[in-house]
């Protein structure tokens, strides 16, 4: 280490038996962005981390082991004696991790972090430590590893402060008025236009800024205003060509061009490289028909940077997307590119450049711009005219004369002037924090390069790769690759693990990633090998863009994307890599075998004197399970009513079930019974256990009729506030009240009678994808919950106005499905789990935790309404419908679990091992339990669900239950 405190950069020629001292970078290069080391892996040598572990680390930080002694970074650096920020013995012995690297690559892994100097201005002492922690500007994301910067940047607190201070000190009026406050607004907006042009190294002489609501609106404006020549005229018609690796908003332009009778032509990336053959002879180059070619400066899918030189090559005719006479104009989609890279429009003069500012600053959202080259601006056409765009017009006649300014002509109505003013502070803060876009480019690329290098070398013990990375580059050049890594996680056999499962596991570590196809179907198809026919088949199978169906017939429908921004740190990269190691290379990845001996349903009739059928006539008593195994919820009152359905009821049930199928028969004829019944009056709060309970038209009476919301009316669940599980509601049907209790709080009660008075203000809320009408339960309850949770919140109740909220999906086969209503549940009226399945899962989880686990604790974590005791584990997943007493239920599908099962329902403590264990046990899936919808039988008997009642299931023909198709996570709140 030199006097300045920066670790010397070693020679890339360092070999296994010899190391050479590196030389320190010149002092003038210590400040600002240090260039990324040009160290790359070529041929993996098979060197494993285990081999490195045979030695010990000496005082100088070197590994002492005979001929193998690559020096590690000295103490004080972020990457000492560690491959992934984990203790090396744990990496090798516990996880079976092998990293096939040359010794030079080991140097690259250790020294890339040193080469990544933080973007933020810092003291010399802070710079000595390499990449330091995130600055106070982003303290609000403490504990969060945010890796979706390609989706949106995060705004620094200093930006908000500067903006709000500005608003406090100035009055900004409508820029279309002439008063002083309006004049201030107009002048400030013009200054911001200049600042944007300055940021992109151009001037008002060359470009005009047209403010829009975002990049998508800017693209739509181009499609509408471009001077297309339609087909069918005497002139040659225009063409709209676009790279297939383009955002949906670009591809969507073809909808407008089609309406104008203009042909759209998709161009694959490899085809544009061969487009020189499309050059026209000189005699055909005089045609002036305008054509438009659109391509992204950076792929939002893979981070590939397409050559900016294409702009001039296409405009000059050197490259021709297709062979057709005419004049080519270029639309450069820069939305993804400019978030982390400088764009010089003085050199690369595209005709249209759409951008969204939240991609750069994080705030404001809903504001973008179209930069238009002034050479084409006069050719643009416009039909609609809004406020502020007209120099003069007549209301009674067809007369309109536009304003001279191109910007004013195309900015219909009053622009979002306060948001535009916020941009000024965005540029100021960005420059102050980072020193400019070139430093951001080097910083973010270095993080991506390091992460890619480690991620691409992770292997299972059998040598199989842990991930499959979708990239067109080797991450060796920041001019060719942006800070985006797109991948899918694989298992030991090379099979893809669905992206939704990876996303759920990442959420346990508070890592925020992006999954799916990222509004870029073309790139998704190209990298994942998805054909056009596959897309259509997946749609028929129920998969749509943005949902969580990640595998169809075992093939991925999308992938996982991580991306870095200027506020990203080396710790973010380390945290992500630790997550991959911890979840994929864990101690125990053994799957629990699916054990079910239930006989498949047959179409043959079964005689009435069949012994198993006769045994089913008798309602079984409650199975003997010790209090230690199945105790009551200590926070709930247990309701007891000794009602049992008479024998004729069981007969009517069998008759109803037999109308569609034959009841199942299990080996030994052991009956299935209801062991526990739980309802959750307040969504995401503690369970209320009963021995029998009335059933309403939405499920168990009062189940999830209330929910807690934040100050914006958004539902709060245990995902955001684990302490909700410590709130214990109980229902007293005789007193007609619900009593709410929590430790350290005085009990408070609320009437079960719905407030239908005039003071009840009905509002609309949302539960997952469902809209519900609710009303507020008053300030008293709001104060109680706010005091307990420590932040403003309120209690609301579902209104009877929406008591018939219908469940129109996942109810295939249900009679009158549109009449089935839901309370404030996520997906279905009931959730059922099986004690036998719990017992089997308990063995697996206990082994991973290396500590005993109570059955009762697991049951509480899964927050079911109905707990059954069945002979076989997971046999419930083969059922199509069941009958319990007088009630008939249709099985909707499996419950795909989220991180709520990681929360101890008695202490509110999190343990991410539970979801990881479930995923490992169920073969990479997180399904546990089944959803039920009630289908009433035509019976005069009261609808009562009771513990001890016998469960009569009917098997389905297809033994695999398809998960619900909603994009929301399905977990019991």
PDB file of C-alpha atoms in Angstrom, residues 425-568:
ATOM      1  CA  UNK A 425     -32.250  20.869  -8.586  1.00  0.00           C
ATOM      2  CA  UNK A 426     -31.870  17.359  -9.963  1.00  0.00           C
ATOM      3  CA  UNK A 427     -29.010  18.455 -12.234  1.00  0.00           C
ATOM      4  CA  UNK A 428     -27.406  20.513  -9.456  1.00  0.00           C
ATOM      5  CA  UNK A 429     -27.489  17.706  -6.912  1.00  0.00           C
ATOM      6  CA  UNK A 430     -26.352  15.060  -9.413  1.00  0.00           C
ATOM      7  CA  UNK A 431     -23.306  17.131 -10.343  1.00  0.00           C
ATOM      8  CA  UNK A 432     -22.528  17.929  -6.730  1.00  0.00           C
ATOM      9  CA  UNK A 433     -22.783  14.327  -5.533  1.00  0.00           C
ATOM     10  CA  UNK A 434     -21.075  12.568  -8.417  1.00  0.00           C
ATOM     11  CA  UNK A 435     -18.966  14.955 -10.433  1.00  0.00           C
ATOM     12  CA  UNK A 436     -20.717  14.096 -13.688  1.00  0.00           C
ATOM     13  CA  UNK A 437     -22.019  11.328 -15.897  1.00  0.00           C
ATOM     14  CA  UNK A 438     -18.606   9.981 -16.897  1.00  0.00           C
ATOM     15  CA  UNK A 439     -17.862   9.143 -13.277  1.00  0.00           C
ATOM     16  CA  UNK A 440     -21.299   7.561 -12.918  1.00  0.00           C
ATOM     17  CA  UNK A 441     -20.574   5.468 -15.987  1.00  0.00           C
ATOM     18  CA  UNK A 442     -17.280   4.182 -14.570  1.00  0.00           C
ATOM     19  CA  UNK A 443     -18.702   3.620 -11.093  1.00  0.00           C
ATOM     20  CA  UNK A 444     -21.774   1.666 -12.181  1.00  0.00           C
ATOM     21  CA  UNK A 445     -19.894  -0.360 -14.778  1.00  0.00           C
ATOM     22  CA  UNK A 446     -17.234  -1.375 -12.256  1.00  0.00           C
ATOM     23  CA  UNK A 447     -19.937  -2.712  -9.945  1.00  0.00           C
ATOM     24  CA  UNK A 448     -21.579  -4.595 -12.813  1.00  0.00           C
ATOM     25  CA  UNK A 449     -18.216  -5.916 -14.016  1.00  0.00           C
ATOM     26  CA  UNK A 450     -17.347  -7.217 -10.549  1.00  0.00           C
ATOM     27  CA  UNK A 451     -20.767  -8.790 -10.008  1.00  0.00           C
ATOM     28  CA  UNK A 452     -20.779 -10.374 -13.457  1.00  0.00           C
ATOM     29  CA  UNK A 453     -17.267 -11.763 -12.941  1.00  0.00           C
ATOM     30  CA  UNK A 454     -18.171 -13.494  -9.687  1.00  0.00           C
ATOM     31  CA  UNK A 455     -21.671 -14.514 -10.724  1.00  0.00           C
ATOM     32  CA  UNK A 456     -20.524 -16.091 -13.984  1.00  0.00           C
ATOM     33  CA  UNK A 457     -17.964 -18.269 -12.196  1.00  0.00           C
ATOM     34  CA  UNK A 458     -20.166 -19.695  -9.437  1.00  0.00           C
ATOM     35  CA  UNK A 459     -20.451 -23.465  -9.758  1.00  0.00           C
ATOM     36  CA  UNK A 460     -22.214 -26.261  -7.954  1.00  0.00           C
ATOM     37  CA  UNK A 461     -20.098 -29.096  -6.594  1.00  0.00           C
ATOM     38  CA  UNK A 462     -20.823 -31.053  -9.791  1.00  0.00           C
ATOM     39  CA  UNK A 463     -19.407 -28.215 -11.890  1.00  0.00           C
ATOM     40  CA  UNK A 464     -22.774 -26.989 -13.147  1.00  0.00           C
ATOM     41  CA  UNK A 465     -23.199 -23.202 -13.317  1.00  0.00           C
ATOM     42  CA  UNK A 466     -25.418 -21.524 -10.733  1.00  0.00           C
ATOM     43  CA  UNK A 467     -26.777 -18.954 -13.177  1.00  0.00           C
ATOM     44  CA  UNK A 468     -27.282 -18.464 -16.884  1.00  0.00           C
ATOM     45  CA  UNK A 469     -26.457 -14.878 -17.850  1.00  0.00           C
ATOM     46  CA  UNK A 470     -28.099 -13.314 -20.894  1.00  0.00           C
ATOM     47  CA  UNK A 471     -25.578 -10.921 -22.382  1.00  0.00           C
ATOM     48  CA  UNK A 472     -24.077  -9.940 -25.720  1.00  0.00           C
ATOM     49  CA  UNK A 473     -20.791  -8.800 -24.148  1.00  0.00           C
ATOM     50  CA  UNK A 474     -18.209 -10.072 -21.671  1.00  0.00           C
ATOM     51  CA  UNK A 475     -18.510  -6.948 -19.485  1.00  0.00           C
ATOM     52  CA  UNK A 476     -15.010  -5.831 -20.411  1.00  0.00           C
ATOM     53  CA  UNK A 477     -15.828  -2.403 -21.851  1.00  0.00           C
ATOM     54  CA  UNK A 478     -18.159   0.274 -20.422  1.00  0.00           C
ATOM     55  CA  UNK A 479     -18.664   1.631 -23.935  1.00  0.00           C
ATOM     56  CA  UNK A 480     -20.280  -1.658 -24.952  1.00  0.00           C
ATOM     57  CA  UNK A 481     -22.034  -2.688 -21.747  1.00  0.00           C
ATOM     58  CA  UNK A 482     -24.198  -0.831 -19.249  1.00  0.00           C
ATOM     59  CA  UNK A 483     -24.684  -1.639 -15.540  1.00  0.00           C
ATOM     60  CA  UNK A 484     -27.391  -4.269 -16.141  1.00  0.00           C
ATOM     61  CA  UNK A 485     -27.076  -8.018 -15.548  1.00  0.00           C
ATOM     62  CA  UNK A 486     -29.879 -10.279 -16.756  1.00  0.00           C
ATOM     63  CA  UNK A 487     -29.934 -13.910 -15.730  1.00  0.00           C
ATOM     64  CA  UNK A 488     -31.860 -16.951 -14.574  1.00  0.00           C
ATOM     65  CA  UNK A 489     -30.873 -19.098 -11.625  1.00  0.00           C
ATOM     66  CA  UNK A 490     -30.313 -22.788 -12.356  1.00  0.00           C
ATOM     67  CA  UNK A 491     -30.397 -25.880 -10.186  1.00  0.00           C
ATOM     68  CA  UNK A 492     -27.704 -28.547 -10.083  1.00  0.00           C
ATOM     69  CA  UNK A 493     -29.222 -30.228 -13.135  1.00  0.00           C
ATOM     70  CA  UNK A 494     -29.234 -27.085 -15.239  1.00  0.00           C
ATOM     71  CA  UNK A 495     -32.988 -26.549 -14.958  1.00  0.00           C
ATOM     72  CA  UNK A 496     -34.225 -22.970 -14.634  1.00  0.00           C
ATOM     73  CA  UNK A 497     -35.634 -21.893 -11.277  1.00  0.00           C
ATOM     74  CA  UNK A 498     -38.598 -19.605 -11.969  1.00  0.00           C
ATOM     75  CA  UNK A 499     -37.980 -15.893 -11.602  1.00  0.00           C
ATOM     76  CA  UNK A 500     -40.908 -15.421  -9.210  1.00  0.00           C
ATOM     77  CA  UNK A 501     -39.312 -17.900  -6.806  1.00  0.00           C
ATOM     78  CA  UNK A 502     -36.016 -16.017  -7.007  1.00  0.00           C
ATOM     79  CA  UNK A 503     -37.857 -12.742  -6.418  1.00  0.00           C
ATOM     80  CA  UNK A 504     -39.558 -14.129  -3.312  1.00  0.00           C
ATOM     81  CA  UNK A 505     -36.280 -15.364  -1.913  1.00  0.00           C
ATOM     82  CA  UNK A 506     -34.600 -12.029  -2.657  1.00  0.00           C
ATOM     83  CA  UNK A 507     -37.326 -10.226  -0.748  1.00  0.00           C
ATOM     84  CA  UNK A 508     -36.357 -12.209   2.355  1.00  0.00           C
ATOM     85  CA  UNK A 509     -32.955 -10.538   2.163  1.00  0.00           C
ATOM     86  CA  UNK A 510     -34.561  -7.162   1.426  1.00  0.00           C
ATOM     87  CA  UNK A 511     -33.047  -7.218  -2.053  1.00  0.00           C
ATOM     88  CA  UNK A 512     -35.122  -5.448  -4.682  1.00  0.00           C
ATOM     89  CA  UNK A 513     -34.756  -6.877  -8.191  1.00  0.00           C
ATOM     90  CA  UNK A 514     -36.840  -6.819 -11.366  1.00  0.00           C
ATOM     91  CA  UNK A 515     -38.304  -9.930 -12.971  1.00  0.00           C
ATOM     92  CA  UNK A 516     -40.225 -10.830 -16.121  1.00  0.00           C
ATOM     93  CA  UNK A 517     -39.492  -9.651 -19.651  1.00  0.00           C
ATOM     94  CA  UNK A 518     -39.009  -5.960 -18.730  1.00  0.00           C
ATOM     95  CA  UNK A 519     -41.323  -4.606 -21.447  1.00  0.00           C
ATOM     96  CA  UNK A 520     -38.912  -5.958 -24.048  1.00  0.00           C
ATOM     97  CA  UNK A 521     -40.414  -9.064 -25.602  1.00  0.00           C
ATOM     98  CA  UNK A 522     -37.996  -9.013 -28.543  1.00  0.00           C
ATOM     99  CA  UNK A 523     -34.888  -9.278 -26.358  1.00  0.00           C
ATOM    100  CA  UNK A 524     -36.624 -11.796 -24.105  1.00  0.00           C
ATOM    101  CA  UNK A 525     -37.369 -14.030 -27.078  1.00  0.00           C
ATOM    102  CA  UNK A 526     -33.874 -13.654 -28.458  1.00  0.00           C
ATOM    103  CA  UNK A 527     -32.023 -14.487 -25.250  1.00  0.00           C
ATOM    104  CA  UNK A 528     -34.397 -17.103 -23.795  1.00  0.00           C
ATOM    105  CA  UNK A 529     -35.120 -18.825 -27.096  1.00  0.00           C
ATOM    106  CA  UNK A 530     -38.872 -18.178 -26.935  1.00  0.00           C
ATOM    107  CA  UNK A 531     -40.560 -18.524 -30.314  1.00  0.00           C
ATOM    108  CA  UNK A 532     -43.533 -16.549 -31.570  1.00  0.00           C
ATOM    109  CA  UNK A 533     -45.615 -19.683 -31.196  1.00  0.00           C
ATOM    110  CA  UNK A 534     -44.443 -20.037 -27.585  1.00  0.00           C
ATOM    111  CA  UNK A 535     -45.650 -16.515 -26.782  1.00  0.00           C
ATOM    112  CA  UNK A 536     -49.091 -17.310 -28.133  1.00  0.00           C
ATOM    113  CA  UNK A 537     -49.236 -20.686 -26.388  1.00  0.00           C
ATOM    114  CA  UNK A 538     -48.203 -19.108 -23.095  1.00  0.00           C
ATOM    115  CA  UNK A 539     -50.991 -16.581 -23.482  1.00  0.00           C
ATOM    116  CA  UNK A 540     -53.486 -19.384 -24.023  1.00  0.00           C
ATOM    117  CA  UNK A 541     -52.089 -21.060 -20.900  1.00  0.00           C
ATOM    118  CA  UNK A 542     -52.946 -17.929 -18.921  1.00  0.00           C
ATOM    119  CA  UNK A 543     -49.578 -16.156 -18.885  1.00  0.00           C
ATOM    120  CA  UNK A 544     -49.635 -12.413 -19.555  1.00  0.00           C
ATOM    121  CA  UNK A 545     -46.969  -9.743 -19.284  1.00  0.00           C
ATOM    122  CA  UNK A 546     -46.286  -8.793 -15.681  1.00  0.00           C
ATOM    123  CA  UNK A 547     -47.705 -11.857 -13.939  1.00  0.00           C
ATOM    124  CA  UNK A 548     -45.804 -14.372 -11.817  1.00  0.00           C
ATOM    125  CA  UNK A 549     -46.154 -17.413 -14.079  1.00  0.00           C
ATOM    126  CA  UNK A 550     -42.442 -17.952 -14.570  1.00  0.00           C
ATOM    127  CA  UNK A 551     -42.366 -21.431 -16.092  1.00  0.00           C
ATOM    128  CA  UNK A 552     -44.612 -22.998 -18.702  1.00  0.00           C
ATOM    129  CA  UNK A 553     -43.861 -26.651 -19.515  1.00  0.00           C
ATOM    130  CA  UNK A 554     -40.611 -26.238 -17.598  1.00  0.00           C
ATOM    131  CA  UNK A 555     -39.387 -23.397 -19.815  1.00  0.00           C
ATOM    132  CA  UNK A 556     -38.860 -19.858 -18.491  1.00  0.00           C
ATOM    133  CA  UNK A 557     -41.200 -17.074 -19.544  1.00  0.00           C
ATOM    134  CA  UNK A 558     -38.808 -14.401 -18.287  1.00  0.00           C
ATOM    135  CA  UNK A 559     -35.733 -13.768 -16.186  1.00  0.00           C
ATOM    136  CA  UNK A 560     -34.210 -11.763 -13.336  1.00  0.00           C
ATOM    137  CA  UNK A 561     -32.547  -8.376 -13.829  1.00  0.00           C
ATOM    138  CA  UNK A 562     -30.292  -6.447 -11.496  1.00  0.00           C
ATOM    139  CA  UNK A 563     -29.020  -2.976 -12.314  1.00  0.00           C
ATOM    140  CA  UNK A 564     -26.788  -0.439 -10.601  1.00  0.00           C
ATOM    141  CA  UNK A 565     -27.075   3.333 -10.213  1.00  0.00           C
ATOM    142  CA  UNK A 566     -24.795   6.101  -9.012  1.00  0.00           C
ATOM    143  CA  UNK A 567     -25.979   5.548  -5.421  1.00  0.00           C
ATOM    144  CA  UNK A 568     -25.156   1.821  -5.558  1.00  0.00           C
TER     145      UNK A 568
END
